[in-house]
Amino acid sequence: MSTLPLSVLDLVTVTEDTTTPQALQRAITLAKAADELGYQRYWVAEHHNMPAVASTSPAVIIAALGAHTDRIRVGSGGVMLPNHAPYVVAEQFALLEGLYPNRIDLGIGRAPGTDQRTAQALRRGPDALGVEEFPQHVLELMSWLGDTRLEEPMSATLAATPKPETYPDVWLLGSSAYSAQLAGMLGLRYCYAHHFGQMDEVSVMEAYRARFEPSPVLAEPYAMIATSVITAADTDRAEYLAGPAKHMALALRTNRLTPVISPETAVERGLSPLDEQMMGHLPATKFVGTPESVKARLQSLVDRTGVQELMLAATTYDVGTRIGTLRDVRSMGLQQG
């Protein structure tokens, strides 16, 4: 057995006491810590029109993260492709790869990452860049990034960069069997969003591997699972630090988003019995507790799913809490199955 590679997913959250510029600086601080701790990759999400999330343009943030880190791969978790013309994304990530060769990941998602009104504003029309064409758009995008499987692609006459030398690693992201099966059929790396997905994680990974076909970019299945983790020296402290995540999750489900509140504010507001019941079915943070208690459960998740990599996500009020969790999980010595 070998040590499991670890990675980070960040929404670049805005808290009740910070501005967007401060949130971006915190993301840089977190990325530098992940780099120093030996994490494999650092991804930023794409969300729009959300007061708690500053991560609206992954390519812009990735450029900044690459400049402030030395070794870690930086990328998108992910670019919501229905919001963008494939050629635009290809140009952005070809440029990023030119800036930071062999350090760029392009994670692609099918969801809009926002509400329908905002999605329409992004796409400049209700029918533009629909999800129905998603598989074709993925292949078109990849054709500009070195993939040669499409017949007569636009990349034959329209280049994303004049002389590409290396290409980003492309991942398909999702929380459904559809995304897993599509990743397998296209022969792409796959990341399952366990931190908010409601499907059985083992079934999703089985669907990915069952449909996998070798491709020009990947000979064998490669899967990662993203889950949410908050650790602390004792269980009560960990639950206290997870309070902001619970309230953010509830606000998302009731369309009443605000910047991330502090743990103290979360305690003051409390949770109703109905809120507690909802959190029981859809926990805002999947793994909360001491490093000792969390380690066995994380290892079980890895063993059950057979993933080659684990990505850590969490909503916290301060960057120190996340860095502490990254340090704790790094010291666990989780093993590949």
Tab-separated table of C-alpha atoms in Angstrom:
chain	number	residue	atom	x	y	z
A	1	MET	CA	0.000	0.000	0.000
A	2	SER	CA	1.092	3.584	-0.627
A	3	THR	CA	0.270	6.921	0.959
A	4	LEU	CA	-2.878	8.498	-0.461
A	5	PRO	CA	-2.381	11.795	-2.341
A	6	LEU	CA	-4.387	14.646	-0.808
A	7	SER	CA	-5.829	17.744	-2.460
A	8	VAL	CA	-7.892	20.838	-1.578
A	9	LEU	CA	-11.125	22.355	-2.921
A	10	ASP	CA	-11.838	26.001	-2.088
A	11	LEU	CA	-14.918	28.185	-2.675
A	12	VAL	CA	-13.010	31.320	-1.566
A	13	THR	CA	-15.710	32.119	0.964
A	14	VAL	CA	-16.520	35.631	2.153
A	15	THR	CA	-17.267	35.948	5.861
A	16	GLU	CA	-19.315	38.519	7.731
A	17	ASP	CA	-16.148	40.370	8.747
A	18	THR	CA	-14.223	40.247	5.445
A	19	THR	CA	-14.346	41.842	2.006
A	20	THR	CA	-13.897	40.005	-1.276
A	21	PRO	CA	-10.251	41.159	-1.595
A	22	GLN	CA	-9.582	39.781	1.887
A	23	ALA	CA	-11.246	36.483	0.934
A	24	LEU	CA	-8.929	36.212	-2.070
A	25	GLN	CA	-5.897	36.848	0.117
A	26	ARG	CA	-7.070	34.105	2.470
A	27	ALA	CA	-7.280	31.737	-0.502
A	28	ILE	CA	-3.676	32.527	-1.348
A	29	THR	CA	-2.689	31.873	2.278
A	30	LEU	CA	-4.499	28.524	2.215
A	31	ALA	CA	-2.962	27.533	-1.112
A	32	LYS	CA	0.545	28.333	0.140
A	33	ALA	CA	-0.081	26.224	3.253
A	34	ALA	CA	-1.335	23.309	1.134
A	35	ASP	CA	1.749	23.618	-1.058
A	36	GLU	CA	4.068	23.550	1.935
A	37	LEU	CA	2.227	20.572	3.455
A	38	GLY	CA	2.720	18.513	0.296
A	39	TYR	CA	-0.832	18.494	-1.029
A	40	GLN	CA	-1.219	17.341	-4.626
A	41	ARG	CA	-3.550	19.998	-6.059
A	42	TYR	CA	-5.574	23.071	-5.100
A	43	TRP	CA	-8.838	23.711	-6.938
A	44	VAL	CA	-11.239	26.651	-6.877
A	45	ALA	CA	-14.922	26.346	-7.713
A	46	GLU	CA	-17.136	28.437	-9.982
A	47	HIS	CA	-20.222	29.981	-8.372
A	48	HIS	CA	-22.088	33.165	-9.226
A	49	ASN	CA	-24.383	35.667	-7.505
A	50	MET	CA	-23.663	34.272	-4.041
A	51	PRO	CA	-22.655	36.714	-1.285
A	52	ALA	CA	-20.742	33.982	0.559
A	53	VAL	CA	-18.578	32.955	-2.412
A	54	ALA	CA	-15.890	35.015	-4.170
A	55	SER	CA	-14.879	32.261	-6.577
A	56	THR	CA	-16.653	33.478	-9.711
A	57	SER	CA	-13.813	33.199	-12.244
A	58	PRO	CA	-11.572	30.176	-11.645
A	59	ALA	CA	-9.068	31.078	-14.376
A	60	VAL	CA	-8.328	34.472	-12.816
A	61	ILE	CA	-7.885	33.031	-9.331
A	62	ILE	CA	-5.752	30.148	-10.633
A	63	ALA	CA	-3.365	32.657	-12.217
A	64	ALA	CA	-2.891	34.315	-8.836
A	65	LEU	CA	-2.522	31.013	-6.984
A	66	GLY	CA	0.092	29.785	-9.426
A	67	ALA	CA	2.153	32.913	-8.849
A	68	HIS	CA	2.135	32.423	-5.073
A	69	THR	CA	2.906	28.685	-4.961
A	70	ASP	CA	5.863	26.618	-6.081
A	71	ARG	CA	4.939	22.975	-6.614
A	72	ILE	CA	1.254	22.241	-6.099
A	73	ARG	CA	-1.044	21.804	-9.105
A	74	VAL	CA	-3.700	24.521	-9.332
A	75	GLY	CA	-6.974	24.213	-11.157
A	76	SER	CA	-10.739	24.449	-11.364
A	77	GLY	CA	-13.193	22.468	-9.339
A	78	GLY	CA	-14.664	23.227	-11.671
A	79	VAL	CA	-15.390	25.378	-14.688
A	80	MET	CA	-19.143	25.073	-15.329
A	81	LEU	CA	-18.910	24.497	-19.068
A	82	PRO	CA	-22.544	25.335	-19.978
A	83	ASN	CA	-21.767	28.906	-18.889
A	84	HIS	CA	-18.907	29.326	-21.365
A	85	ALA	CA	-17.969	28.827	-24.989
A	86	PRO	CA	-15.515	25.889	-25.130
A	87	TYR	CA	-13.040	27.958	-27.142
A	88	VAL	CA	-12.899	30.640	-24.439
A	89	VAL	CA	-12.136	28.037	-21.758
A	90	ALA	CA	-9.515	26.419	-23.997
A	91	GLU	CA	-7.734	29.744	-24.478
A	92	GLN	CA	-7.817	30.534	-20.760
A	93	PHE	CA	-6.367	27.208	-19.678
A	94	ALA	CA	-3.855	27.021	-22.505
A	95	LEU	CA	-2.528	30.367	-21.284
A	96	LEU	CA	-2.467	29.132	-17.685
A	97	GLU	CA	-0.559	26.046	-18.794
A	98	GLY	CA	1.884	28.322	-20.582
A	99	LEU	CA	2.416	30.282	-17.377
A	100	TYR	CA	2.686	27.220	-15.113
A	101	PRO	CA	3.675	24.189	-17.241
A	102	ASN	CA	2.594	20.793	-15.870
A	103	ARG	CA	0.817	22.416	-12.920
A	104	ILE	CA	-2.662	23.162	-14.331
A	105	ASP	CA	-5.841	21.093	-13.904
A	106	LEU	CA	-9.050	21.777	-15.800
A	107	GLY	CA	-11.959	20.317	-13.872
A	108	ILE	CA	-15.214	20.566	-15.839
A	109	GLY	CA	-18.765	20.499	-14.475
A	110	ARG	CA	-22.199	20.317	-16.123
A	111	ALA	CA	-24.242	22.295	-13.591
A	112	PRO	CA	-24.614	26.090	-13.931
A	113	GLY	CA	-23.213	26.824	-10.469
A	114	THR	CA	-25.913	29.405	-9.901
A	115	ASP	CA	-29.623	30.126	-10.291
A	116	GLN	CA	-31.341	30.086	-13.693
A	117	ARG	CA	-31.589	33.871	-13.973
A	118	THR	CA	-27.851	34.285	-13.457
A	119	ALA	CA	-27.134	31.400	-15.813
A	120	GLN	CA	-29.137	33.179	-18.507
A	121	ALA	CA	-27.142	36.359	-17.929
A	122	LEU	CA	-23.878	34.419	-18.256
A	123	ARG	CA	-24.970	32.681	-21.443
A	124	ARG	CA	-26.675	35.762	-22.975
A	125	GLY	CA	-29.755	33.731	-23.880
A	126	PRO	CA	-32.002	30.952	-22.536
A	127	ASP	CA	-30.943	28.417	-25.173
A	128	ALA	CA	-27.234	29.167	-25.428
A	129	LEU	CA	-24.713	26.534	-24.382
A	130	GLY	CA	-27.318	24.103	-23.094
A	131	VAL	CA	-26.410	21.044	-21.051
A	132	GLU	CA	-27.728	18.783	-23.820
A	133	GLU	CA	-24.582	19.503	-25.860
A	134	PHE	CA	-22.296	19.026	-22.868
A	135	PRO	CA	-20.479	15.853	-24.094
A	136	GLN	CA	-19.821	17.443	-27.492
A	137	HIS	CA	-18.610	20.657	-25.874
A	138	VAL	CA	-16.222	18.686	-23.641
A	139	LEU	CA	-14.696	16.979	-26.686
A	140	GLU	CA	-14.456	20.276	-28.565
A	141	LEU	CA	-12.695	21.877	-25.626
A	142	MET	CA	-10.299	18.974	-25.312
A	143	SER	CA	-9.474	19.095	-29.016
A	144	TRP	CA	-7.915	22.519	-28.412
A	145	LEU	CA	-5.921	21.021	-25.538
A	146	GLY	CA	-4.214	18.204	-27.410
A	147	ASP	CA	-6.924	15.531	-27.666
A	148	THR	CA	-7.115	14.115	-31.193
A	149	ARG	CA	-10.213	11.902	-31.175
A	150	LEU	CA	-12.721	14.261	-32.858
A	151	GLU	CA	-13.044	14.081	-36.633
A	152	GLU	CA	-12.680	17.494	-38.320
A	153	PRO	CA	-12.528	19.507	-35.090
A	154	MET	CA	-12.491	23.299	-35.136
A	155	SER	CA	-9.034	23.082	-33.609
A	156	ALA	CA	-7.747	21.978	-37.011
A	157	THR	CA	-8.078	25.549	-38.247
A	158	LEU	CA	-8.544	27.537	-35.026
A	159	ALA	CA	-5.765	27.323	-32.434
A	160	ALA	CA	-6.031	28.104	-28.727
A	161	THR	CA	-2.318	28.925	-28.622
A	162	PRO	CA	0.136	29.181	-31.538
A	163	LYS	CA	2.595	26.557	-30.260
A	164	PRO	CA	1.335	24.554	-27.284
A	165	GLU	CA	4.029	22.472	-25.603
A	166	THR	CA	2.149	20.945	-22.652
A	167	TYR	CA	-1.532	20.633	-21.790
A	168	PRO	CA	-3.630	20.800	-18.614
A	169	ASP	CA	-4.915	17.592	-17.073
A	170	VAL	CA	-8.664	17.430	-17.757
A	171	TRP	CA	-11.108	16.083	-15.154
A	172	LEU	CA	-14.845	15.582	-15.255
A	173	LEU	CA	-16.613	16.486	-12.012
A	174	GLY	CA	-20.057	15.593	-10.783
A	175	SER	CA	-22.461	14.327	-8.170
A	176	SER	CA	-24.454	11.865	-10.286
A	177	ALA	CA	-24.158	8.564	-12.108
A	178	TYR	CA	-24.440	10.486	-15.392
A	179	SER	CA	-21.213	12.388	-14.803
A	180	ALA	CA	-19.437	9.223	-13.677
A	181	GLN	CA	-20.533	7.269	-16.729
A	182	LEU	CA	-19.662	10.108	-19.105
A	183	ALA	CA	-16.191	10.439	-17.560
A	184	GLY	CA	-15.709	6.725	-18.123
A	185	MET	CA	-16.969	6.792	-21.712
A	186	LEU	CA	-14.686	9.735	-22.552
A	187	GLY	CA	-11.709	8.190	-20.764
A	188	LEU	CA	-11.236	11.112	-18.377
A	189	ARG	CA	-10.187	11.496	-14.769
A	190	TYR	CA	-13.240	11.712	-12.511
A	191	CYS	CA	-13.954	13.465	-9.206
A	192	TYR	CA	-17.148	12.723	-7.272
A	193	ALA	CA	-18.596	15.561	-5.152
A	194	HIS	CA	-19.216	13.530	-1.999
A	195	HIS	CA	-19.373	16.719	0.101
A	196	PHE	CA	-22.830	17.518	-1.307
A	197	GLY	CA	-23.727	14.549	-3.511
A	198	GLN	CA	-26.583	12.336	-2.367
A	199	MET	CA	-25.816	9.185	-4.350
A	200	ASP	CA	-24.085	6.140	-2.923
A	201	GLU	CA	-20.406	6.844	-3.477
A	202	VAL	CA	-19.522	3.200	-4.117
A	203	SER	CA	-22.162	2.891	-6.863
A	204	VAL	CA	-20.914	6.093	-8.502
A	205	MET	CA	-17.345	4.847	-8.642
A	206	GLU	CA	-18.480	1.466	-9.938
A	207	ALA	CA	-20.412	3.238	-12.696
A	208	TYR	CA	-17.296	5.193	-13.661
A	209	ARG	CA	-15.055	2.154	-13.842
A	210	ALA	CA	-17.644	-0.015	-15.601
A	211	ARG	CA	-17.972	2.498	-18.454
A	212	PHE	CA	-14.311	3.445	-18.680
A	213	GLU	CA	-12.725	3.302	-22.115
A	214	PRO	CA	-9.023	4.081	-22.603
A	215	SER	CA	-8.483	7.417	-24.331
A	216	PRO	CA	-5.616	9.482	-25.749
A	217	VAL	CA	-5.289	11.175	-22.348
A	218	LEU	CA	-5.821	8.286	-19.909
A	219	ALA	CA	-5.128	4.570	-20.201
A	220	GLU	CA	-6.755	3.433	-16.941
A	221	PRO	CA	-9.459	4.857	-14.624
A	222	TYR	CA	-8.309	7.496	-12.188
A	223	ALA	CA	-10.811	8.633	-9.561
A	224	MET	CA	-10.821	11.141	-6.740
A	225	ILE	CA	-13.480	11.854	-4.137
A	226	ALA	CA	-14.086	15.315	-2.667
A	227	THR	CA	-15.489	15.404	0.842
A	228	SER	CA	-15.785	17.933	3.670
A	229	VAL	CA	-13.668	17.652	6.814
A	230	ILE	CA	-13.203	19.798	9.926
A	231	THR	CA	-10.967	18.612	12.748
A	232	ALA	CA	-10.031	19.987	16.164
A	233	ALA	CA	-8.387	18.822	19.382
A	234	ASP	CA	-11.734	17.699	20.833
A	235	THR	CA	-15.143	16.837	19.388
A	236	ASP	CA	-16.990	19.767	20.940
A	237	ARG	CA	-14.508	22.214	19.467
A	238	ALA	CA	-14.796	20.611	16.035
A	239	GLU	CA	-18.601	20.794	16.144
A	240	TYR	CA	-18.341	24.443	17.202
A	241	LEU	CA	-16.072	25.229	14.232
A	242	ALA	CA	-18.524	23.428	11.911
A	243	GLY	CA	-21.401	25.707	12.962
A	244	PRO	CA	-20.907	28.231	10.141
A	245	ALA	CA	-21.039	25.435	7.547
A	246	LYS	CA	-24.399	24.248	8.896
A	247	HIS	CA	-25.941	27.691	8.638
A	248	MET	CA	-24.512	28.232	5.151
A	249	ALA	CA	-25.989	24.915	4.013
A	250	LEU	CA	-29.389	25.836	5.413
A	251	ALA	CA	-29.221	29.268	3.776
A	252	LEU	CA	-28.452	27.632	0.424
A	253	ARG	CA	-31.501	25.392	0.690
A	254	THR	CA	-33.796	28.275	1.615
A	255	ASN	CA	-32.279	30.797	-0.837
A	256	ARG	CA	-31.282	33.164	1.958
A	257	LEU	CA	-27.529	33.253	1.528
A	258	THR	CA	-25.410	35.712	3.465
A	259	PRO	CA	-21.656	35.910	4.021
A	260	VAL	CA	-20.371	33.081	6.234
A	261	ILE	CA	-21.220	33.774	9.871
A	262	SER	CA	-18.851	33.228	12.784
A	263	PRO	CA	-19.036	30.195	15.094
A	264	GLU	CA	-20.207	32.533	17.860
A	265	THR	CA	-23.052	33.835	15.688
A	266	ALA	CA	-23.952	30.279	14.722
A	267	VAL	CA	-24.302	29.340	18.397
A	268	GLU	CA	-26.426	32.419	19.084
A	269	ARG	CA	-28.791	31.650	16.201
A	270	GLY	CA	-28.998	27.963	17.000
A	271	LEU	CA	-30.799	25.331	14.935
A	272	SER	CA	-34.459	24.413	15.095
A	273	PRO	CA	-35.506	20.750	15.421
A	274	LEU	CA	-36.407	20.849	11.713
A	275	ASP	CA	-32.968	22.241	10.886
A	276	GLU	CA	-31.317	19.489	12.909
A	277	GLN	CA	-33.389	16.877	11.106
A	278	MET	CA	-32.367	18.286	7.727
A	279	MET	CA	-28.703	18.305	8.747
A	280	GLY	CA	-29.043	14.662	9.728
A	281	HIS	CA	-30.040	13.748	6.177
A	282	LEU	CA	-27.765	16.203	4.383
A	283	PRO	CA	-24.881	17.132	6.693
A	284	ALA	CA	-23.074	20.353	5.848
A	285	THR	CA	-19.761	18.755	6.819
A	286	LYS	CA	-19.364	15.014	6.308
A	287	PHE	CA	-16.501	14.428	8.774
A	288	VAL	CA	-16.294	16.432	12.000
A	289	GLY	CA	-14.277	15.467	15.061
A	290	THR	CA	-10.821	14.795	16.416
A	291	PRO	CA	-8.115	13.604	14.018
A	292	GLU	CA	-8.248	10.178	15.666
A	293	SER	CA	-12.001	9.789	15.167
A	294	VAL	CA	-11.979	11.183	11.634
A	295	LYS	CA	-9.039	9.091	10.399
A	296	ALA	CA	-10.802	5.728	10.524
A	297	ARG	CA	-13.888	7.080	8.755
A	298	LEU	CA	-11.857	8.755	6.011
A	299	GLN	CA	-9.841	5.592	5.478
A	300	SER	CA	-13.095	3.620	5.253
A	301	LEU	CA	-14.382	6.022	2.580
A	302	VAL	CA	-11.196	5.581	0.572
A	303	ASP	CA	-11.231	1.797	0.943
A	304	ARG	CA	-14.911	1.476	-0.039
A	305	THR	CA	-14.590	3.622	-3.132
A	306	GLY	CA	-11.107	2.571	-4.217
A	307	VAL	CA	-10.188	6.129	-5.170
A	308	GLN	CA	-6.618	7.100	-5.927
A	309	GLU	CA	-6.891	10.529	-4.339
A	310	LEU	CA	-8.844	12.429	-1.659
A	311	MET	CA	-9.851	16.103	-1.936
A	312	LEU	CA	-10.756	18.084	1.180
A	313	ALA	CA	-13.478	20.719	1.175
A	314	ALA	CA	-15.081	22.622	4.048
A	315	THR	CA	-16.784	25.896	4.887
A	316	THR	CA	-15.048	27.551	7.823
A	317	TYR	CA	-15.071	31.036	9.247
A	318	ASP	CA	-11.311	31.485	9.311
A	319	VAL	CA	-8.415	30.184	7.256
A	320	GLY	CA	-6.605	28.947	10.369
A	321	THR	CA	-9.287	26.312	10.943
A	322	ARG	CA	-8.827	24.968	7.431
A	323	ILE	CA	-5.044	24.951	7.677
A	324	GLY	CA	-5.292	23.069	10.961
A	325	THR	CA	-7.513	20.468	9.317
A	326	LEU	CA	-5.131	20.134	6.360
A	327	ARG	CA	-2.271	19.583	8.777
A	328	ASP	CA	-4.246	17.004	10.769
A	329	VAL	CA	-5.322	15.003	7.714
A	330	ARG	CA	-1.811	15.134	6.261
A	331	SER	CA	-0.454	13.593	9.460
A	332	MET	CA	-2.969	10.704	9.350
A	333	GLY	CA	-0.985	8.843	6.699
A	334	LEU	CA	-4.096	7.645	4.842
A	335	GLN	CA	-3.402	4.734	2.508
A	336	GLN	CA	-4.556	3.900	-0.992
A	337	GLY	CA	-6.739	0.829	-1.162
